[in-house]
Amino acid sequence: MQKIGYKNIKIKDGFWGEKLRMISDVTLESVYNRFKETHRFDALDCSWKEGDPDCPHVFWDSDIAKWIEGLAYSLAFKRNAALEKIADEAIEKIIKNRDENGYYNSHFLVTGERFTRRDEHELYCAGHLMEAAVAYYEATGKRALLDAMCKYADYIEKVFVKEKSASFVTPGHPEIELALVKLYETTGEKRYLELSKFFVENHGSNDIDEELYPGCHKKYNQDEIPLKERTTADGHCVRALYLLSGAADIAEKYGDKELFEMAERCFDNIVNERMYITGATGSTCHGEAFTINYDLPNRDAYAETCASIALAFFAQRMFNLNKNSKYADTVERVMYNGILSGISMDGKGFFYENPLEIDTTFNEVHPSTQGGKRFPITERKEVFDCSCCPPNVIRFIADIGDYMYSVDENTVYVHQYIQSETLCDGAVISQTTDYPCCGKVLFKASALNKAFVAFRIPAWCKSFEINKPYSLKNGYAYVEINGDDAEIELSFDMPVRVVASNKKVHENAGRVAVMRGPVLYCIEGVDNGDSIQTVRLDIKNEFVIGDRVFLVPSLETVGYDEKECDGLYFDASDEYIERRLKFIPYFAFANRGETDMLVWLLKK
Amino acid sequence: MQKIGYKNIKIKDGFWGEKLRMISDVTLESVYNRFKETHRFDALDCSWKEGDPDCPHVFWDSDIAKWIEGLAYSLAFKRNAALEKIADEAIEKIIKNRDENGYYNSHFLVTGERFTRRDEHELYCAGHLMEAAVAYYEATGKRALLDAMCKYADYIEKVFVKEKSASFVTPGHPEIELALVKLYETTGEKRYLELSKFFVENHGSNDIDEELYPGCHKKYNQDEIPLKERTTADGHCVRALYLLSGAADIAEKYGDKELFEMAERCFDNIVNERMYITGATGSTCHGEAFTINYDLPNRDAYAETCASIALAFFAQRMFNLNKNSKYADTVERVMYNGILSGISMDGKGFFYENPLEIDTTFNEVHPSTQGGKRFPITERKEVFDCSCCPPNVIRFIADIGDYMYSVDENTVYVHQYIQSETLCDGAVISQTTDYPCCGKVLFKASALNKAFVAFRIPAWCKSFEINKPYSLKNGYAYVEINGDDAEIELSFDMPVRVVASNKKVHENAGRVAVMRGPVLYCIEGVDNGDSIQTVRLDIKNEFVIGDRVFLVPSLETVGYDEKECDGLYFDASDEYIERRLKFIPYFAFANRGETDMLVWLLKK
């Protein structure tokens, strides 16, 4: 399976054109300013000493690295000399402050022993720097960071594989596994792939049972069983999903069937039993973790933005092992919902946690100490102490083109429908579409030397038309083009759908959600007034497609509310008051001040 | 207003006869054994020394005291020489180990300074010993403990009022206020009433803002404002309700209108905005406290048994100030629901917390540390470290007769309908009834020298008949008897009712509960299988009145369940599977092993 590469894909307008412009014009600079103010860029100097304020945090390097990586992708959308200069300077500091082995970590270089604390993000930071190095080299042709990271990877191989002198075998926070695969793909050096395989294959063999956080034992780091024995996705979601992404890479590169089957079991477990309708995962803030099947609380969802991004990484890689549309369906679910909700419409604010309900009246009542309850914050922030999500959103959106296509010998697979022009093996392919606002796509290919174009039929779509003969296989409609110029019209019916969840999800008992195409909707207090919590939706109701307030149309319908009453308890009634309801896309919630929000409405 | 006194009321059979027999035959001995095993009775020796195990806890005296008080009431139902001997020996130890001032506290006598730690239950224990002394004297004629407690009360007056030598002004945990009123009523010594008034009137004047528990400041102890300024019931529920009970007593005895109005505001706030349908209060385990209006979570309800008992105390006293049926309605609500759920059907097990939902699948998922969730235990225990509830249930049930009647110059008020015979001012009044199984009551009075008998029309009753002329006033039907022998038949229609809650209670949005008469019902997994969480109730459904499994009839009807599906999300449907549902009384939940339980069902 071959990738087209983000540099060959031009997304200038449409839904994602807007988002790419926002990242390029606003977000990169805003996140840079916040990282500078919080001394993350200063830390690259490695001049911190005992007694100084602002000791570099163990994961600050990864913040810088993801920002550089995101900038790299964004440069393909629009050059930006000022930000490129900042990246160059940062890279210069990293290179200058490395030790003689090529080791670099702005925390451990100034604080102490290296490769002794498994859980402390040391290899995780190295992995992110490698990803940044690859992306920045591809974007700019500058290979200083790439060379530096190759040297660093060689040193890691020496310490972990050859000498086995580190005090642990595999990283507590996976990430370097998938990064080393990228390093291999860019440099062609097989030893990086081998090193990745080493970390993947040994995961789960750590026999230290330290309690990393209260109640978080081995499972937190996916350490309770050898990786290939996994049947469910467990522990810290981002760790689990980065590890599974690396495992999918290794399964593909080495044709490891057992590893693939493990990854497939975990993927199916996630999407069929442990995933929010937004594509988010993480049912508890306790260890930022998966819990048990069907445990999907809404108001106190953890649903970290990074976990949604990591699920896209994992799903994207799984397609290389199994040409099934379920992976790109999942990418689509997170890209329009659980990931995009992580960034504000103005491009400056971020959510780390993405709840599916906000109840402002009761959220603040129960203090989280002493067995109380803990709810996510209700308005986005520009930076966090643990600010992994903001630069992760930047790099995900800036790299969105990479999720559109896969290519093999005979076929171009069209996973995502995005207004764009793409250079593929010297040929030009284009999509003209207003997706996700409507389901019509005009696909053109000129001089594309392939037998087939395979179009994903989205799982949400119950009816579609293609103006050419096709055959369906595993969720893709294969249209034979035989290397000819092609002009293919696709039309996916995109009615408003009222969606229920499995009855085992007790949190959603008696409730339904509204979707149109891949976009999940919600209602907010700011549009709908008080007590959105008690309003009921008749699933037979018609919806009116409204204006595009947040890039996609809002929806309107009639809801049915209980009557106001005095006192607490009284005879139940079947009478309702009709009430106009306005739905906005879930990804746009919490952009107009603190207000109530609800995804899962009561079903009438 | 005059009380009849529990000794004049004979309840031999019927619903409460069964409960009294259980207390007398089983519970008193079982709780005694548990208290003995846990060294609570040993502590009375005051022989503990630094380094010994089992240091007497600050509130162990109150456990013993409530047990003695409960025994005293129970002796009127059935003598028990063995238990009376145990009580006598305990009392002997208390008297023997007092200091020269009459001071007794098994914790502070062996550990240190007295009257220095406001929050440590010192006056609370004294209060409970006074209540025990009064009850035991009335039950047995033995006045040793009563005399001892008078001396102790005198000493407390000296320290707190005359010398003001204690390091605080009013107790952190109220209780002594209402106890001193009882001591006054039994001894006729006005200074005990004055001392109670002192504690009541000064409450809220404590200016130490210590954080008693994390996040629990002055409000926890009802200290944030002077008592008379209160407009809502706040803080630790038992503390608040014991204080309000004492305040109601003082308002009555001194005709203090301001104090009455405060108590009335708080009462209305509780029953209209802060009370579970069971009559329980306490929406959070954090400080065992009231939170804000309409915050009534079900699965993690705190709903302490003692708080339900305390609400009965408060409501009972409020009638003396305002002849309105809302108070006895509230007593009825707690006595059949929130209190009775605190004890198992076999009389040995207890709940401290009384949730309104148990979801065994998900309750154990979220650890309460680190911002997780905390749920009440799912099966009753015979003793707790903090075992206030078991002896409180004993004394409440053993004293149930005291809630039946109030008497003033012209009228006997009938608050509760209980099969019984009562001596009232030398006359005999009786109730023949199967209440709460049916709504028919035959009331007889012979030679009762009163003008009226006033019968409470329960708030739940929409239709009733009385075979004599009556006039309705504030929820009571006044029947004129003019001192004649009377035979009055009452018939309260008792259909199954489907009840909704105020829409501001977001936890109950779209949900209904089932009641019959005063008895709340629930469904359990043990009767109804899996996924009781998703089943819907059509409020127009007929119910079949079933057998009396737990003293009152079970109920059956048809519920409507969602279909089983694979995967997580799919198009919503209006099709349901019909499913037989069996309801049992809420007070009998969790008597057949750990199982799911639900009070608030989805409304179809």
Short mmCIF file of N, CA and C in Angstrom, two decimals, chain B residues 62-195:
data_model
loop_
_atom_site.label_atom_id
_atom_site.label_comp_id
_atom_site.label_asym_id
_atom_site.label_seq_id
_atom_site.Cartn_x
_atom_site.Cartn_y
_atom_site.Cartn_z
N SER B 62 -23.01 7.65 71.73
CA SER B 62 -24.33 7.88 71.13
C SER B 62 -24.91 6.57 70.58
N ASP B 63 -24.04 5.67 70.13
CA ASP B 63 -24.53 4.37 69.65
C ASP B 63 -25.19 3.60 70.79
N ILE B 64 -24.51 3.57 71.93
CA ILE B 64 -25.06 2.90 73.13
C ILE B 64 -26.35 3.58 73.57
N ALA B 65 -26.32 4.91 73.58
CA ALA B 65 -27.47 5.66 74.06
C ALA B 65 -28.70 5.39 73.20
N LYS B 66 -28.52 5.41 71.88
CA LYS B 66 -29.67 5.17 71.01
C LYS B 66 -30.18 3.73 71.15
N TRP B 67 -29.25 2.83 71.40
CA TRP B 67 -29.67 1.44 71.62
C TRP B 67 -30.52 1.34 72.89
N ILE B 68 -30.08 1.99 73.95
CA ILE B 68 -30.86 1.99 75.21
C ILE B 68 -32.21 2.65 75.00
N GLU B 69 -32.21 3.77 74.27
CA GLU B 69 -33.47 4.47 74.01
C GLU B 69 -34.43 3.57 73.22
N GLY B 70 -33.91 2.93 72.19
CA GLY B 70 -34.74 2.02 71.39
C GLY B 70 -35.27 0.86 72.21
N LEU B 71 -34.39 0.32 73.06
CA LEU B 71 -34.81 -0.76 73.95
C LEU B 71 -35.96 -0.29 74.84
N ALA B 72 -35.81 0.91 75.37
CA ALA B 72 -36.85 1.46 76.26
C ALA B 72 -38.21 1.45 75.57
N TYR B 73 -38.27 1.98 74.33
CA TYR B 73 -39.55 2.00 73.62
C TYR B 73 -40.04 0.58 73.37
N SER B 74 -39.11 -0.30 73.03
CA SER B 74 -39.47 -1.67 72.68
C SER B 74 -40.02 -2.44 73.88
N LEU B 75 -39.57 -2.06 75.07
CA LEU B 75 -40.06 -2.74 76.28
C LEU B 75 -41.56 -2.56 76.45
N ALA B 76 -42.09 -1.46 75.91
CA ALA B 76 -43.54 -1.25 75.97
C ALA B 76 -44.26 -2.24 75.06
N PHE B 77 -43.58 -2.67 74.01
CA PHE B 77 -44.15 -3.67 73.11
C PHE B 77 -44.03 -5.06 73.73
N LYS B 78 -42.85 -5.34 74.31
CA LYS B 78 -42.60 -6.66 74.89
C LYS B 78 -41.42 -6.53 75.87
N ARG B 79 -41.62 -6.99 77.06
CA ARG B 79 -40.53 -6.95 78.06
C ARG B 79 -39.40 -7.86 77.60
N ASN B 80 -38.20 -7.55 78.03
CA ASN B 80 -37.04 -8.39 77.70
C ASN B 80 -36.02 -8.21 78.81
N ALA B 81 -36.08 -9.12 79.79
CA ALA B 81 -35.26 -8.97 81.00
C ALA B 81 -33.77 -9.02 80.69
N ALA B 82 -33.40 -9.87 79.74
CA ALA B 82 -31.97 -10.02 79.42
C ALA B 82 -31.40 -8.71 78.88
N LEU B 83 -32.11 -8.11 77.94
CA LEU B 83 -31.61 -6.87 77.36
C LEU B 83 -31.68 -5.72 78.38
N GLU B 84 -32.71 -5.74 79.21
CA GLU B 84 -32.84 -4.70 80.24
C GLU B 84 -31.65 -4.77 81.20
N LYS B 85 -31.21 -6.00 81.49
CA LYS B 85 -30.05 -6.17 82.36
C LYS B 85 -28.79 -5.58 81.71
N ILE B 86 -28.67 -5.80 80.42
CA ILE B 86 -27.52 -5.22 79.70
C ILE B 86 -27.55 -3.70 79.78
N ALA B 87 -28.75 -3.15 79.58
CA ALA B 87 -28.89 -1.70 79.66
C ALA B 87 -28.56 -1.21 81.07
N ASP B 88 -29.04 -1.92 82.08
CA ASP B 88 -28.77 -1.52 83.47
C ASP B 88 -27.27 -1.50 83.75
N GLU B 89 -26.59 -2.53 83.26
CA GLU B 89 -25.14 -2.60 83.49
C GLU B 89 -24.41 -1.47 82.77
N ALA B 90 -24.87 -1.18 81.57
CA ALA B 90 -24.24 -0.08 80.81
C ALA B 90 -24.43 1.23 81.56
N ILE B 91 -25.66 1.43 82.04
CA ILE B 91 -25.96 2.67 82.77
C ILE B 91 -25.12 2.76 84.05
N GLU B 92 -24.98 1.63 84.72
CA GLU B 92 -24.16 1.58 85.93
C GLU B 92 -22.73 2.04 85.65
N LYS B 93 -22.19 1.57 84.52
CA LYS B 93 -20.82 1.96 84.16
C LYS B 93 -20.74 3.45 83.87
N ILE B 94 -21.74 3.95 83.17
CA ILE B 94 -21.74 5.39 82.86
C ILE B 94 -21.73 6.20 84.15
N ILE B 95 -22.59 5.80 85.07
CA ILE B 95 -22.70 6.53 86.35
C ILE B 95 -21.41 6.42 87.14
N LYS B 96 -20.87 5.22 87.17
CA LYS B 96 -19.65 4.97 87.94
C LYS B 96 -18.47 5.76 87.40
N ASN B 97 -18.39 5.87 86.09
CA ASN B 97 -17.19 6.47 85.48
C ASN B 97 -17.30 7.97 85.22
N ARG B 98 -18.41 8.57 85.57
CA ARG B 98 -18.53 10.03 85.45
C ARG B 98 -17.46 10.69 86.31
N ASP B 99 -17.14 11.93 85.99
CA ASP B 99 -16.27 12.64 86.92
C ASP B 99 -17.14 13.33 87.98
N GLU B 100 -16.49 14.07 88.84
CA GLU B 100 -17.20 14.66 89.98
C GLU B 100 -18.25 15.69 89.56
N ASN B 101 -18.10 16.22 88.33
CA ASN B 101 -19.09 17.19 87.85
C ASN B 101 -20.30 16.55 87.17
N GLY B 102 -20.22 15.24 87.03
CA GLY B 102 -21.29 14.56 86.28
C GLY B 102 -20.96 14.40 84.82
N TYR B 103 -19.79 14.90 84.40
CA TYR B 103 -19.36 14.80 83.00
C TYR B 103 -19.13 13.34 82.63
N TYR B 104 -19.65 12.94 81.47
CA TYR B 104 -19.35 11.60 80.99
C TYR B 104 -19.16 11.61 79.48
N ASN B 105 -18.03 11.09 79.05
CA ASN B 105 -17.82 10.82 77.62
C ASN B 105 -16.70 9.81 77.53
N SER B 106 -17.02 8.64 76.99
CA SER B 106 -16.06 7.52 77.04
C SER B 106 -14.83 7.80 76.18
N HIS B 107 -14.93 8.73 75.26
CA HIS B 107 -13.75 9.10 74.47
C HIS B 107 -12.91 10.15 75.20
N PHE B 108 -13.54 11.25 75.57
CA PHE B 108 -12.76 12.36 76.13
C PHE B 108 -12.28 12.10 77.55
N LEU B 109 -13.00 11.22 78.29
CA LEU B 109 -12.52 10.87 79.64
C LEU B 109 -11.18 10.15 79.58
N VAL B 110 -10.92 9.45 78.47
CA VAL B 110 -9.66 8.69 78.39
C VAL B 110 -8.62 9.32 77.47
N THR B 111 -9.04 10.34 76.70
CA THR B 111 -8.07 10.87 75.72
C THR B 111 -7.61 12.29 75.97
N GLY B 112 -8.42 13.09 76.64
CA GLY B 112 -7.84 14.42 76.81
C GLY B 112 -8.82 15.51 77.17
N GLU B 113 -8.49 16.66 76.75
CA GLU B 113 -9.21 17.89 77.09
C GLU B 113 -10.68 17.77 76.71
N ARG B 114 -11.53 18.37 77.48
CA ARG B 114 -12.94 18.34 77.15
C ARG B 114 -13.44 19.74 76.74
N PHE B 115 -14.49 19.71 75.94
CA PHE B 115 -15.12 20.95 75.44
C PHE B 115 -14.14 21.88 74.73
N THR B 116 -13.23 21.27 73.99
CA THR B 116 -12.30 22.09 73.21
C THR B 116 -12.46 21.85 71.71
N ARG B 117 -13.10 20.72 71.36
CA ARG B 117 -13.18 20.41 69.92
C ARG B 117 -14.64 20.39 69.48
N ARG B 118 -15.02 21.50 68.91
CA ARG B 118 -16.43 21.74 68.62
C ARG B 118 -17.07 20.68 67.74
N ASP B 119 -16.28 20.18 66.79
CA ASP B 119 -16.88 19.29 65.81
C ASP B 119 -16.93 17.83 66.25
N GLU B 120 -16.41 17.56 67.45
CA GLU B 120 -16.19 16.16 67.81
C GLU B 120 -17.29 15.50 68.63
N HIS B 121 -18.53 15.87 68.40
CA HIS B 121 -19.67 15.08 68.88
C HIS B 121 -19.77 14.97 70.41
N GLU B 122 -19.14 15.86 71.15
CA GLU B 122 -19.14 15.73 72.61
C GLU B 122 -20.53 16.04 73.17
N LEU B 123 -21.09 17.18 72.78
CA LEU B 123 -22.44 17.53 73.25
C LEU B 123 -23.49 16.66 72.55
N TYR B 124 -23.19 16.21 71.35
CA TYR B 124 -24.07 15.28 70.62
C TYR B 124 -24.25 14.01 71.43
N CYS B 125 -23.14 13.45 71.93
CA CYS B 125 -23.24 12.24 72.75
C CYS B 125 -24.01 12.52 74.04
N ALA B 126 -23.73 13.67 74.64
CA ALA B 126 -24.47 14.05 75.85
C ALA B 126 -25.96 14.08 75.58
N GLY B 127 -26.33 14.68 74.44
CA GLY B 127 -27.75 14.76 74.06
C GLY B 127 -28.37 13.38 73.95
N HIS B 128 -27.67 12.48 73.25
CA HIS B 128 -28.23 11.14 73.08
C HIS B 128 -28.37 10.42 74.42
N LEU B 129 -27.41 10.61 75.32
CA LEU B 129 -27.54 10.00 76.65
C LEU B 129 -28.76 10.57 77.38
N MET B 130 -29.02 11.86 77.20
CA MET B 130 -30.21 12.47 77.83
C MET B 130 -31.49 11.87 77.25
N GLU B 131 -31.54 11.71 75.94
CA GLU B 131 -32.73 11.11 75.33
C GLU B 131 -32.93 9.68 75.85
N ALA B 132 -31.82 8.94 75.96
CA ALA B 132 -31.90 7.57 76.48
C ALA B 132 -32.40 7.57 77.92
N ALA B 133 -31.88 8.51 78.71
CA ALA B 133 -32.25 8.61 80.12
C ALA B 133 -33.74 8.84 80.29
N VAL B 134 -34.28 9.76 79.48
CA VAL B 134 -35.71 10.07 79.54
C VAL B 134 -36.53 8.84 79.15
N ALA B 135 -36.16 8.22 78.04
CA ALA B 135 -36.93 7.07 77.55
C ALA B 135 -36.86 5.90 78.52
N TYR B 136 -35.65 5.66 79.05
CA TYR B 136 -35.47 4.51 79.94
C TYR B 136 -36.21 4.71 81.26
N TYR B 137 -36.22 5.94 81.72
CA TYR B 137 -36.99 6.27 82.93
C TYR B 137 -38.48 6.06 82.69
N GLU B 138 -38.96 6.53 81.55
CA GLU B 138 -40.39 6.38 81.26
C GLU B 138 -40.77 4.91 81.07
N ALA B 139 -39.85 4.14 80.48
CA ALA B 139 -40.16 2.73 80.21
C ALA B 139 -40.08 1.87 81.45
N THR B 140 -39.13 2.17 82.33
CA THR B 140 -38.83 1.24 83.45
C THR B 140 -39.06 1.87 84.82
N GLY B 141 -39.19 3.16 84.86
CA GLY B 141 -39.28 3.84 86.16
C GLY B 141 -37.93 4.01 86.83
N LYS B 142 -36.89 3.48 86.23
CA LYS B 142 -35.55 3.59 86.82
C LYS B 142 -34.97 4.97 86.48
N ARG B 143 -34.58 5.73 87.50
CA ARG B 143 -34.20 7.11 87.21
C ARG B 143 -32.71 7.40 87.42
N ALA B 144 -31.91 6.34 87.57
CA ALA B 144 -30.48 6.58 87.82
C ALA B 144 -29.85 7.36 86.67
N LEU B 145 -30.09 6.93 85.46
CA LEU B 145 -29.48 7.62 84.32
C LEU B 145 -30.07 9.02 84.16
N LEU B 146 -31.37 9.13 84.42
CA LEU B 146 -32.01 10.44 84.32
C LEU B 146 -31.36 11.42 85.29
N ASP B 147 -31.20 10.99 86.53
CA ASP B 147 -30.56 11.87 87.52
C ASP B 147 -29.14 12.23 87.10
N ALA B 148 -28.43 11.22 86.61
CA ALA B 148 -27.05 11.47 86.18
C ALA B 148 -27.02 12.49 85.06
N MET B 149 -27.95 12.37 84.15
CA MET B 149 -27.97 13.27 83.00
C MET B 149 -28.41 14.68 83.39
N CYS B 150 -29.25 14.76 84.43
CA CYS B 150 -29.60 16.09 84.93
C CYS B 150 -28.35 16.78 85.48
N LYS B 151 -27.57 16.01 86.22
CA LYS B 151 -26.34 16.57 86.78
C LYS B 151 -25.39 16.99 85.66
N TYR B 152 -25.32 16.13 84.63
CA TYR B 152 -24.46 16.44 83.48
C TYR B 152 -24.96 17.72 82.79
N ALA B 153 -26.27 17.82 82.61
CA ALA B 153 -26.84 19.01 81.97
C ALA B 153 -26.53 20.26 82.80
N ASP B 154 -26.60 20.12 84.10
CA ASP B 154 -26.27 21.26 84.97
C ASP B 154 -24.83 21.71 84.75
N TYR B 155 -23.96 20.71 84.64
CA TYR B 155 -22.54 21.01 84.42
C TYR B 155 -22.34 21.71 83.06
N ILE B 156 -23.04 21.21 82.04
CA ILE B 156 -22.95 21.83 80.71
C ILE B 156 -23.42 23.28 80.77
N GLU B 157 -24.51 23.50 81.50
CA GLU B 157 -25.00 24.87 81.66
C GLU B 157 -23.94 25.75 82.30
N LYS B 158 -23.29 25.20 83.34
CA LYS B 158 -22.25 25.96 84.05
C LYS B 158 -21.11 26.33 83.10
N VAL B 159 -20.64 25.33 82.35
CA VAL B 159 -19.49 25.55 81.47
C VAL B 159 -19.82 26.49 80.33
N PHE B 160 -20.99 26.27 79.69
CA PHE B 160 -21.29 26.99 78.45
C PHE B 160 -22.00 28.32 78.68
N VAL B 161 -22.84 28.38 79.72
CA VAL B 161 -23.64 29.59 79.91
C VAL B 161 -23.09 30.46 81.02
N LYS B 162 -22.83 29.85 82.18
CA LYS B 162 -22.42 30.66 83.33
C LYS B 162 -20.96 31.06 83.22
N GLU B 163 -20.10 30.06 83.03
CA GLU B 163 -18.66 30.38 83.01
C GLU B 163 -18.15 30.72 81.61
N LYS B 164 -18.85 30.23 80.63
CA LYS B 164 -18.39 30.37 79.24
C LYS B 164 -16.92 29.95 79.11
N SER B 165 -16.61 28.84 79.72
CA SER B 165 -15.21 28.39 79.74
C SER B 165 -14.89 27.37 78.65
N ALA B 166 -15.89 26.93 77.89
CA ALA B 166 -15.60 26.02 76.77
C ALA B 166 -14.98 26.83 75.64
N SER B 167 -14.28 26.14 74.76
CA SER B 167 -13.63 26.90 73.68
C SER B 167 -14.55 27.06 72.47
N PHE B 168 -15.80 26.73 72.62
CA PHE B 168 -16.78 27.02 71.56
C PHE B 168 -18.11 27.33 72.21
N VAL B 169 -19.04 27.86 71.41
CA VAL B 169 -20.31 28.34 71.97
C VAL B 169 -21.43 27.33 71.77
N THR B 170 -21.53 26.80 70.57
CA THR B 170 -22.60 25.84 70.27
C THR B 170 -21.98 24.57 69.67
N PRO B 171 -22.67 23.45 69.79
CA PRO B 171 -22.08 22.20 69.29
C PRO B 171 -21.97 22.17 67.77
N GLY B 172 -20.91 21.56 67.27
CA GLY B 172 -20.77 21.36 65.83
C GLY B 172 -21.84 20.42 65.30
N HIS B 173 -22.14 19.39 66.06
CA HIS B 173 -23.20 18.45 65.67
C HIS B 173 -24.37 18.61 66.63
N PRO B 174 -25.40 19.36 66.22
CA PRO B 174 -26.57 19.53 67.06
C PRO B 174 -27.22 18.18 67.41
N GLU B 175 -27.94 18.18 68.50
CA GLU B 175 -28.69 17.01 69.00
C GLU B 175 -29.12 17.31 70.43
N ILE B 176 -28.19 17.92 71.19
CA ILE B 176 -28.47 18.21 72.60
C ILE B 176 -29.66 19.18 72.73
N GLU B 177 -29.90 20.00 71.69
CA GLU B 177 -30.98 20.98 71.76
C GLU B 177 -32.33 20.29 71.98
N LEU B 178 -32.62 19.29 71.13
CA LEU B 178 -33.91 18.61 71.27
C LEU B 178 -33.91 17.70 72.49
N ALA B 179 -32.74 17.17 72.87
CA ALA B 179 -32.65 16.30 74.05
C ALA B 179 -32.95 17.09 75.33
N LEU B 180 -32.44 18.31 75.40
CA LEU B 180 -32.68 19.14 76.59
C LEU B 180 -34.16 19.47 76.73
N VAL B 181 -34.85 19.61 75.60
CA VAL B 181 -36.30 19.86 75.66
C VAL B 181 -37.00 18.65 76.27
N LYS B 182 -36.58 17.46 75.88
CA LYS B 182 -37.15 16.24 76.47
C LYS B 182 -36.84 16.17 77.97
N LEU B 183 -35.61 16.54 78.31
CA LEU B 183 -35.22 16.51 79.73
C LEU B 183 -36.10 17.48 80.53
N TYR B 184 -36.35 18.64 79.94
CA TYR B 184 -37.24 19.62 80.56
C TYR B 184 -38.65 19.06 80.70
N GLU B 185 -39.15 18.44 79.62
CA GLU B 185 -40.52 17.93 79.65
C GLU B 185 -40.69 16.84 80.70
N THR B 186 -39.67 16.04 80.90
CA THR B 186 -39.77 14.94 81.86
C THR B 186 -39.53 15.42 83.29
N THR B 187 -38.61 16.36 83.49
CA THR B 187 -38.27 16.80 84.85
C THR B 187 -39.01 18.06 85.27
N GLY B 188 -39.51 18.82 84.29
CA GLY B 188 -40.14 20.10 84.61
C GLY B 188 -39.15 21.20 84.93
N GLU B 189 -37.83 20.90 84.80
CA GLU B 189 -36.82 21.91 85.13
C GLU B 189 -36.62 22.85 83.95
N LYS B 190 -37.08 24.08 84.09
CA LYS B 190 -37.06 25.06 82.99
C LYS B 190 -35.64 25.38 82.53
N ARG B 191 -34.64 25.21 83.44
CA ARG B 191 -33.28 25.60 83.03
C ARG B 191 -32.75 24.75 81.87
N TYR B 192 -33.30 23.52 81.74
CA TYR B 192 -32.87 22.69 80.61
C TYR B 192 -33.43 23.26 79.30
N LEU B 193 -34.65 23.74 79.37
CA LEU B 193 -35.24 24.40 78.19
C LEU B 193 -34.44 25.66 77.84
N GLU B 194 -34.07 26.39 78.89
CA GLU B 194 -33.28 27.63 78.67
C GLU B 194 -31.93 27.31 78.03
N LEU B 195 -31.35 26.20 78.48
CA LEU B 195 -30.05 25.82 77.93
C LEU B 195 -30.20 25.42 76.45
#
